[in-house]
Structure formats: C-alpha cells, structure tokens
C-alpha cells in the first residue's frame, strides 16, 4: 500500500501528466491527456476524465467525477473533445461532479455533492455550497459566493462579488416547458437572500438586496431592497441597519471584508490600488468612490 503517491487499484493513463508531490488515493481513474499540477491531493474513488487540466495545490475529495461526459458521449460512446480547465489551489469537496467543457478559475471551492454542468465560465475565488446545481452555459464572475442548495438555470450571468444564500433559484423558462430560455443577470455586489426565486430574464441591479423568500417578477434597480410575493421595493439598501448592532451595513463592501481582496485595507484603498488593467478584470467599473 502507498500512503503517499498512488493508492491501490488506481489507474493512471500513460498520456496523463502528473506533477510532483501529487497524491492519488485508492480506486481512482486518471484518464488520457489529464494534467495534474504539483502538490495536488486526490482522494479515493475519484475519476478524472480525458483532457482535464487541474492547476497546482488542489484538493479533490473522494467520489468526485471531474470532466464528466456530456450527452454526445452518452449517445454515441465516442469521445468528443470538451476541455475542462480548473485553476490553482482549488478545494473540491467529496461527491462533486464537474462536467467537461468549462473554465474554472483559481481558488475555487465547492461543498459536497455540487454539480457544475458544461460551458460554465467561472472566475477566481468562487465558492459554491453543498448540493448546489449550476446548469449549463452560465457565467459566474470573481469572488461570487453561492451557499447550499442553490439552483442556477442555464444562461444565467452572475457578476463579481455577488452573494446567493441557501435555496435561491434562478429560473430561465418564462413558459415551461419551452425552448425559449432567457437567463437572469445579477450585477456586482447584489445579495439574494435565502429561498428567493428570480423569474427568467430579469436584471438585478448592482448592490440590490432581494429579501428572504421573495418571488422576484420584475427587474430590480441598483441599491433597492425588495421583499415578498410578488417582490416590492421597501427601502434603499443604504438605509438598512443590522438588527444586532443597529449599524448601517450596506453597501456591504464598505463594512465586510472577510476573504475579500480588500481584507485588512478596506474596499476603497484596494480599488484605488488597482491599475486600469486590473480594474478591467472586475465587473465593478461603475463604482463611484
Ligand atoms: C430584506 C431584509 C434584509 C429586510 O430587513 P429589514 O430592513 O431589517 O426589514 P424589517 O425587519 O425592518 O421589516 C420591514 C418590513 O418589511 C417586511 N419584511 C422584511 N423582510 C421581509 C421578507 N423577507 N419578506 C417579506 N416581508 C419582509 C417586514 O415584515 C416589515 O413589514 P412591516 O413594516 O409591515 O412590519 C431581511 O428581510 C432579509 O431578507 N434578510 C436576509 C435573511 C437571510 O436570508 N440571510 C442569509 C442566510 S442566513
């Protein structure tokens, strides 16, 4: 038995390129043309399918499938190339399934048993909670936090620094069943609280706050708080006070910095320290500070 290196009953294809100091557990399958960067840990019973690339320093839990087959393979049993690229220092928890044909950035994290379908374009520092389901052709920016049991319909667009709390649903079919899908677009710094449902094709403006349990049937203006079914505006987000401290808490970037790039220096100082090129990597160019 190998405690460090390759476990029992593990198959590594000859064409796979495995970096230094990589641990691959028992009963794993690493298929053709896989690339695994240095210092990566892959727990037992995980399958990494053809053509997947994973940057250095990752942790992939047990029972994951990375690069899962798309429908074309299920139909004709022929491998069609759908590269999946995953960045550095990722933490993918056990039971997660990531389909082939997506791009996922650095410092990506999932909870247990998350599913990410094909044609996803996911930025850096994104976290997706346990049992969440990201459907195909979604675009997710940087520093986006999705909590548990979130459902993201195909064609959804989520900009940088957006929070979706547990059981949020983004829909895309106005008259189901149909083939006329239209995705939701959530702009930077927006917050969608627990259990909210957003109707197809809506625009949730920058820094808006969707209250828990809301059914959002109309687009929401920036900085607006909406609650209820159908969701109605009750306030400007900048007037909301925390119930525990009694203090103002929005826009949240000015009051909250845990795991954000402005941790320790504040949003304004961080943003001003970026050059134009760096600023353009984020969808936050319309912030007035
Ligand atoms: C949107 C939110 C921040 C509003 O908070 P608030 O401004 O402090 O609101 P208040 O409690 O002062 O309520 C103001 C009014 O709106 C109503 N209201 C507040 N939140 C509501 C909601 N989610 N749905 C329906 N009505 C709501 C209140 O009943 C109250 O109505 P009233 O004036 O007729 O009594 C809060 O409701 C919310 O959704 N918080 C997020 C909870 C959550 O999901 N956290 C993340 C996971 S733990």
PDB file of C-alpha atoms in Angstrom, residues 13 54 79 101 141 185 187 193 198 213 255 265 277:
ATOM      1  CA  UNK A  13      -3.275   6.647 -18.256  1.00  0.00           C
ATOM      2  CA  UNK A  54      -6.089  20.973 -12.792  1.00  0.00           C
ATOM      3  CA  UNK A  79     -15.145  10.824 -27.073  1.00  0.00           C
ATOM      4  CA  UNK A 101     -16.244  21.754 -21.327  1.00  0.00           C
ATOM      5  CA  UNK A 141     -17.624  36.258 -12.035  1.00  0.00           C
ATOM      6  CA  UNK A 185     -28.364  38.724 -14.921  1.00  0.00           C
ATOM      7  CA  UNK A 187     -24.927  42.653 -11.185  1.00  0.00           C
ATOM      8  CA  UNK A 193     -31.282  36.121   0.484  1.00  0.00           C
ATOM      9  CA  UNK A 198     -35.953  35.040  -9.607  1.00  0.00           C
ATOM     10  CA  UNK A 213     -38.393  34.158   0.288  1.00  0.00           C
ATOM     11  CA  UNK A 255     -18.469  47.058   6.108  1.00  0.00           C
ATOM     12  CA  UNK A 265      -7.162  47.630   3.893  1.00  0.00           C
ATOM     13  CA  UNK A 277      -5.826  46.788 -16.496  1.00  0.00           C
TER      14      UNK A 277
END
